[in-house]
């Protein structure tokens, strides 16, 4: 990314974007979306929702594996990657759900499966439980962040202070270019992702607009009533969690499994926070098992 530029540019920064041929740009009232769409138009739709500070690139290994039998839809969330808000944007959990509901309506498709990572898993649950969205058949969370701030390491009151300072995002991005900050943050995930993924995260962190989106999302996040959302899910969900995730403790997933009636908890020893990026084949296997076989409330070793 060129020093001094605020936003990512698709023609330059996106020229080597993973699965670039699947990328489309879709306009809604809330956003100009970057969304990757692949797979047969007649296949059931699977909606992939990344976590805070990531983008559609985090599904780069899963998209080719899933597109043989699903219509895969993987957007950059509002304020992230190449998705640009069209005005003041509500980056809270309800705001994200409203924006995604508008996108899904614009695509004229209803997801059969919603797969979310980290904060994206909380969005997936809320979207599925929302009366504004057609109810999918399955929701799957990977290292989901389901507990309030005190229960996970991703969201901190510090984000509110940083977001309130208009210079924070620019300073953070400048530091990520000039220091090993980006690499240190990736090391903190506990996931051995490939160099392509590391380079893409470094590029994202060098964009002040992307950093503002991530900080704004963290600052607006409120999960104090999320248990009630889990309890009103109209079907069991599957929760996948890595025991070695240093960012979101597995208690997030085990707690959510207790709250969502009939849900299945899959625990794996290794993979870290970015489990789906370093073990995509395993994630696809667990997804297939989830769709074909729901075992209520127990914890399965993976």
Short mmCIF file of C-alpha atoms in Angstrom, two decimals:
data_model
loop_
_atom_site.label_atom_id
_atom_site.label_comp_id
_atom_site.label_asym_id
_atom_site.label_seq_id
_atom_site.Cartn_x
_atom_site.Cartn_y
_atom_site.Cartn_z
CA UNK A 1 0.00 0.00 0.00
CA UNK A 2 1.29 3.48 -0.90
CA UNK A 3 2.43 5.52 2.11
CA UNK A 4 -0.02 8.31 2.90
CA UNK A 5 -3.09 6.77 1.26
CA UNK A 6 -6.02 6.23 3.62
CA UNK A 7 -8.01 3.52 1.83
CA UNK A 8 -7.07 0.39 -0.02
CA UNK A 9 -7.30 0.60 -3.80
CA UNK A 10 -8.66 -2.46 -5.62
CA UNK A 11 -6.66 -1.93 -8.81
CA UNK A 12 -3.34 -1.75 -6.98
CA UNK A 13 -3.70 -3.30 -3.51
CA UNK A 14 -6.19 -5.87 -4.78
CA UNK A 15 -4.32 -7.03 -7.87
CA UNK A 16 -3.06 -10.19 -6.12
CA UNK A 17 -6.09 -10.71 -3.88
CA UNK A 18 -6.81 -14.40 -3.25
CA UNK A 19 -9.58 -15.79 -5.48
CA UNK A 20 -9.71 -12.42 -7.25
CA UNK A 21 -11.88 -13.75 -10.07
CA UNK A 22 -14.66 -14.34 -7.51
CA UNK A 23 -14.69 -10.69 -6.39
CA UNK A 24 -17.68 -8.48 -7.08
CA UNK A 25 -18.70 -5.00 -5.93
CA UNK A 26 -22.28 -4.59 -4.76
CA UNK A 27 -23.99 -1.35 -3.73
CA UNK A 28 -26.54 -1.13 -0.93
CA UNK A 29 -27.83 1.84 1.03
CA UNK A 30 -25.26 1.23 3.77
CA UNK A 31 -22.12 0.23 1.86
CA UNK A 32 -20.25 -0.28 -1.36
CA UNK A 33 -19.44 -3.92 -0.67
CA UNK A 34 -16.53 -6.03 -1.79
CA UNK A 35 -17.85 -9.58 -1.78
CA UNK A 36 -16.46 -12.80 -3.18
CA UNK A 37 -19.04 -15.10 -4.77
CA UNK A 38 -18.21 -18.55 -6.14
CA UNK A 39 -19.88 -21.87 -6.84
CA UNK A 40 -22.99 -23.01 -8.73
CA UNK A 41 -25.81 -20.48 -8.74
CA UNK A 42 -28.31 -23.25 -7.97
CA UNK A 43 -26.34 -24.65 -5.00
CA UNK A 44 -27.29 -23.84 -1.39
CA UNK A 45 -25.70 -20.61 -0.23
CA UNK A 46 -23.09 -20.48 2.53
CA UNK A 47 -22.33 -17.04 3.98
CA UNK A 48 -18.79 -16.63 5.40
CA UNK A 49 -18.28 -13.87 7.98
CA UNK A 50 -14.74 -12.95 9.02
CA UNK A 51 -13.69 -11.50 12.37
CA UNK A 52 -12.62 -8.04 13.50
CA UNK A 53 -9.60 -6.70 11.64
CA UNK A 54 -9.69 -9.43 8.98
CA UNK A 55 -11.40 -9.51 5.57
CA UNK A 56 -12.63 -11.94 2.93
CA UNK A 57 -9.01 -13.03 2.40
CA UNK A 58 -9.22 -15.09 5.59
CA UNK A 59 -11.43 -17.58 3.69
CA UNK A 60 -8.91 -17.89 0.82
CA UNK A 61 -8.32 -21.62 1.42
CA UNK A 62 -11.92 -22.50 2.30
CA UNK A 63 -13.59 -20.83 -0.67
CA UNK A 64 -12.20 -23.24 -3.32
CA UNK A 65 -12.97 -26.24 -1.08
CA UNK A 66 -16.59 -25.19 -0.52
CA UNK A 67 -17.47 -23.80 -3.94
CA UNK A 68 -17.84 -27.23 -5.55
CA UNK A 69 -21.12 -27.76 -3.70
CA UNK A 70 -22.11 -24.37 -2.25
CA UNK A 71 -22.80 -20.93 -3.57
CA UNK A 72 -20.14 -19.25 -1.42
CA UNK A 73 -20.63 -15.60 -0.42
CA UNK A 74 -17.76 -14.00 1.52
CA UNK A 75 -18.00 -10.22 2.07
CA UNK A 76 -15.57 -7.78 3.60
CA UNK A 77 -17.53 -6.49 6.60
CA UNK A 78 -18.37 -2.76 6.75
CA UNK A 79 -15.24 -0.68 7.26
CA UNK A 80 -12.98 -3.66 6.54
CA UNK A 81 -10.91 -4.50 3.49
CA UNK A 82 -12.41 -3.06 0.32
CA UNK A 83 -15.97 -2.51 1.64
CA UNK A 84 -16.64 1.20 2.01
CA UNK A 85 -19.46 2.64 4.10
CA UNK A 86 -21.57 5.15 2.17
CA UNK A 87 -21.97 7.43 5.18
CA UNK A 88 -21.87 7.26 8.99
CA UNK A 89 -21.85 3.57 9.76
CA UNK A 90 -23.17 1.63 12.73
CA UNK A 91 -20.40 -0.89 13.44
CA UNK A 92 -22.19 -2.40 16.44
CA UNK A 93 -23.49 -5.97 16.34
CA UNK A 94 -27.07 -4.89 15.43
CA UNK A 95 -25.65 -2.47 12.86
CA UNK A 96 -23.59 -5.20 11.21
CA UNK A 97 -26.64 -7.46 11.09
CA UNK A 98 -28.75 -4.75 9.46
CA UNK A 99 -26.07 -4.08 6.85
CA UNK A 100 -25.67 -7.79 6.07
CA UNK A 101 -29.43 -8.30 5.88
CA UNK A 102 -29.49 -5.54 3.25
CA UNK A 103 -26.64 -7.21 1.33
CA UNK A 104 -28.30 -10.65 1.39
CA UNK A 105 -31.54 -9.08 0.20
CA UNK A 106 -29.67 -7.32 -2.61
CA UNK A 107 -28.16 -10.65 -3.71
CA UNK A 108 -31.66 -12.15 -3.67
CA UNK A 109 -30.39 -15.26 -1.91
CA UNK A 110 -31.03 -16.72 1.54
CA UNK A 111 -28.11 -18.51 3.18
CA UNK A 112 -28.62 -22.16 4.05
CA UNK A 113 -25.47 -22.08 6.22
CA UNK A 114 -23.77 -19.17 7.99
CA UNK A 115 -20.16 -19.75 9.04
CA UNK A 116 -18.52 -17.09 11.19
CA UNK A 117 -15.10 -16.65 12.78
CA UNK A 118 -14.51 -14.83 16.09
CA UNK A 119 -16.73 -11.72 16.11
CA UNK A 120 -18.13 -12.95 12.80
CA UNK A 121 -19.54 -15.94 14.70
CA UNK A 122 -21.51 -13.60 16.97
CA UNK A 123 -22.79 -11.80 13.88
CA UNK A 124 -23.77 -15.18 12.37
CA UNK A 125 -25.81 -16.12 15.45
CA UNK A 126 -27.54 -12.74 15.59
CA UNK A 127 -28.29 -12.79 11.87
CA UNK A 128 -29.79 -16.27 12.14
CA UNK A 129 -31.90 -15.30 15.16
CA UNK A 130 -33.08 -12.05 13.57
CA UNK A 131 -36.62 -11.90 12.27
CA UNK A 132 -35.29 -9.61 9.55
CA UNK A 133 -33.36 -12.51 8.01
CA UNK A 134 -34.63 -15.72 6.45
CA UNK A 135 -33.69 -18.50 8.86
CA UNK A 136 -30.78 -20.65 7.66
CA UNK A 137 -30.53 -24.36 8.41
CA UNK A 138 -27.14 -24.24 10.15
CA UNK A 139 -24.91 -21.77 11.99
CA UNK A 140 -21.28 -22.69 12.63
CA UNK A 141 -18.86 -20.66 14.72
CA UNK A 142 -15.06 -20.93 14.71
CA UNK A 143 -13.36 -19.61 17.87
CA UNK A 144 -16.44 -17.48 18.39
CA UNK A 145 -16.31 -14.37 20.58
CA UNK A 146 -19.64 -14.75 22.41
CA UNK A 147 -18.90 -13.35 25.88
CA UNK A 148 -18.72 -9.71 27.03
CA UNK A 149 -15.37 -7.95 27.26
CA UNK A 150 -14.46 -9.49 30.59
CA UNK A 151 -14.71 -12.96 29.00
CA UNK A 152 -12.37 -12.59 26.03
CA UNK A 153 -9.15 -10.90 25.07
CA UNK A 154 -10.22 -9.45 21.72
CA UNK A 155 -12.35 -6.52 22.82
CA UNK A 156 -11.12 -3.94 25.31
CA UNK A 157 -12.34 -0.58 26.64
CA UNK A 158 -9.11 0.75 25.15
CA UNK A 159 -10.74 0.42 21.71
CA UNK A 160 -13.30 3.07 22.67
CA UNK A 161 -10.56 5.50 23.58
CA UNK A 162 -8.57 4.75 20.44
CA UNK A 163 -11.61 5.09 18.19
CA UNK A 164 -12.45 8.45 19.76
CA UNK A 165 -9.03 9.77 18.74
CA UNK A 166 -9.07 10.57 14.99
CA UNK A 167 -5.28 10.10 14.78
CA UNK A 168 -5.20 6.61 16.32
CA UNK A 169 -5.85 4.67 13.12
CA UNK A 170 -3.26 6.63 11.15
CA UNK A 171 -0.65 6.22 13.88
CA UNK A 172 -1.37 2.50 14.20
CA UNK A 173 -1.04 2.02 10.44
CA UNK A 174 2.17 4.04 10.30
CA UNK A 175 3.63 1.90 13.11
CA UNK A 176 2.62 -1.31 11.31
CA UNK A 177 4.64 -0.19 8.27
CA UNK A 178 7.68 0.98 10.19
CA UNK A 179 7.89 -1.71 12.90
CA UNK A 180 7.17 -5.47 13.28
CA UNK A 181 3.79 -4.61 14.84
CA UNK A 182 1.75 -6.52 12.25
CA UNK A 183 3.93 -9.61 12.62
CA UNK A 184 3.68 -9.44 16.39
CA UNK A 185 -0.11 -9.29 16.24
CA UNK A 186 -0.20 -12.33 13.97
CA UNK A 187 2.16 -14.21 16.31
CA UNK A 188 -0.29 -13.41 19.11
CA UNK A 189 -3.01 -15.40 17.30
CA UNK A 190 -1.08 -18.63 17.89
CA UNK A 191 -1.73 -19.70 14.28
CA UNK A 192 1.02 -20.71 11.82
CA UNK A 193 -0.58 -19.13 8.75
CA UNK A 194 1.17 -18.98 5.39
CA UNK A 195 3.26 -16.07 4.14
CA UNK A 196 0.53 -15.00 1.72
CA UNK A 197 -1.84 -14.54 4.64
CA UNK A 198 0.76 -12.69 6.69
CA UNK A 199 1.44 -10.28 3.82
CA UNK A 200 -2.28 -9.59 3.39
CA UNK A 201 -2.74 -8.85 7.09
CA UNK A 202 0.25 -6.49 6.98
CA UNK A 203 -1.34 -4.67 4.03
CA UNK A 204 -4.68 -4.38 5.83
CA UNK A 205 -3.06 -3.05 9.00
CA UNK A 206 -1.24 -0.43 6.93
CA UNK A 207 -4.60 1.03 5.84
CA UNK A 208 -5.96 3.68 8.27
CA UNK A 209 -9.49 3.15 6.92
CA UNK A 210 -9.33 -0.58 7.67
CA UNK A 211 -7.90 0.05 11.14
CA UNK A 212 -10.68 2.59 11.83
CA UNK A 213 -13.22 -0.05 10.84
CA UNK A 214 -11.70 -2.59 13.23
CA UNK A 215 -11.42 -0.08 16.10
CA UNK A 216 -14.94 1.17 15.48
CA UNK A 217 -16.30 -2.36 15.57
CA UNK A 218 -14.50 -3.12 18.83
CA UNK A 219 -15.59 0.17 20.39
CA UNK A 220 -19.26 -0.46 19.53
CA UNK A 221 -19.33 -4.13 20.54
CA UNK A 222 -21.80 -5.07 23.30
CA UNK A 223 -22.46 -8.72 24.14
CA UNK A 224 -24.10 -8.12 27.52
CA UNK A 225 -27.41 -9.59 26.29
CA UNK A 226 -26.01 -12.11 23.85
CA UNK A 227 -27.10 -15.14 25.89
CA UNK A 228 -30.72 -14.29 25.07
CA UNK A 229 -29.84 -14.32 21.36
CA UNK A 230 -28.26 -17.77 21.71
CA UNK A 231 -31.29 -19.04 23.59
CA UNK A 232 -33.70 -18.01 20.84
CA UNK A 233 -31.82 -19.65 17.98
CA UNK A 234 -34.43 -21.74 16.16
CA UNK A 235 -32.05 -24.70 15.70
CA UNK A 236 -28.85 -26.15 17.24
CA UNK A 237 -25.55 -24.65 16.15
CA UNK A 238 -22.03 -26.08 15.94
CA UNK A 239 -19.20 -24.40 17.81
CA UNK A 240 -15.60 -25.19 16.83
CA UNK A 241 -12.82 -24.00 19.15
CA UNK A 242 -9.06 -24.47 19.40
CA UNK A 243 -7.77 -25.07 22.92
CA UNK A 244 -4.59 -23.14 22.11
CA UNK A 245 -6.40 -19.97 20.96
CA UNK A 246 -4.72 -17.21 23.04
CA UNK A 247 -7.15 -14.49 21.90
CA UNK A 248 -10.61 -15.94 22.57
CA UNK A 249 -10.69 -18.55 25.37
CA UNK A 250 -12.61 -21.77 24.66
CA UNK A 251 -14.98 -20.86 27.48
CA UNK A 252 -16.66 -18.58 24.93
CA UNK A 253 -17.67 -21.61 22.87
CA UNK A 254 -18.45 -23.95 25.76
CA UNK A 255 -20.65 -21.26 27.36
CA UNK A 256 -22.46 -20.65 24.07
CA UNK A 257 -23.03 -24.41 23.62
CA UNK A 258 -24.76 -24.48 27.00
CA UNK A 259 -26.96 -21.52 26.08
CA UNK A 260 -28.03 -22.61 22.58
CA UNK A 261 -30.30 -25.64 23.02
CA UNK A 262 -29.04 -28.84 21.41
CA UNK A 263 -25.79 -27.37 20.12
CA UNK A 264 -22.61 -29.30 19.41
CA UNK A 265 -19.16 -28.30 20.65
CA UNK A 266 -16.07 -29.46 18.75
CA UNK A 267 -12.74 -28.90 20.54
CA UNK A 268 -9.38 -29.29 18.85
CA UNK A 269 -5.98 -29.08 20.51
CA UNK A 270 -4.15 -26.93 17.97
CA UNK A 271 -4.71 -24.24 15.34
CA UNK A 272 -4.85 -21.04 17.36
CA UNK A 273 -7.22 -18.19 16.72
CA UNK A 274 -6.95 -18.36 12.91
CA UNK A 275 -7.79 -22.05 12.87
CA UNK A 276 -9.67 -21.81 9.56
CA UNK A 277 -6.62 -20.33 7.83
CA UNK A 278 -4.10 -22.97 8.87
CA UNK A 279 -6.37 -26.08 8.96
CA UNK A 280 -8.96 -25.47 6.21
CA UNK A 281 -9.46 -29.15 5.30
CA UNK A 282 -10.29 -29.97 8.92
CA UNK A 283 -12.74 -27.07 9.08
CA UNK A 284 -14.51 -28.38 5.96
CA UNK A 285 -14.69 -31.85 7.53
CA UNK A 286 -16.21 -30.44 10.73
CA UNK A 287 -18.64 -28.40 8.66
CA UNK A 288 -19.75 -31.52 6.77
CA UNK A 289 -20.19 -33.37 10.07
CA UNK A 290 -22.19 -30.45 11.46
CA UNK A 291 -24.55 -30.42 8.52
CA UNK A 292 -24.97 -34.18 8.54
CA UNK A 293 -24.98 -34.92 12.24
CA UNK A 294 -25.88 -32.71 15.19
CA UNK A 295 -25.03 -34.22 18.59
CA UNK A 296 -26.56 -32.03 21.30
CA UNK A 297 -24.55 -30.13 23.93
CA UNK A 298 -21.63 -32.55 24.19
CA UNK A 299 -18.02 -31.72 23.46
CA UNK A 300 -16.44 -33.75 20.67
CA UNK A 301 -12.68 -34.06 20.49
CA UNK A 302 -11.29 -33.32 17.05
#
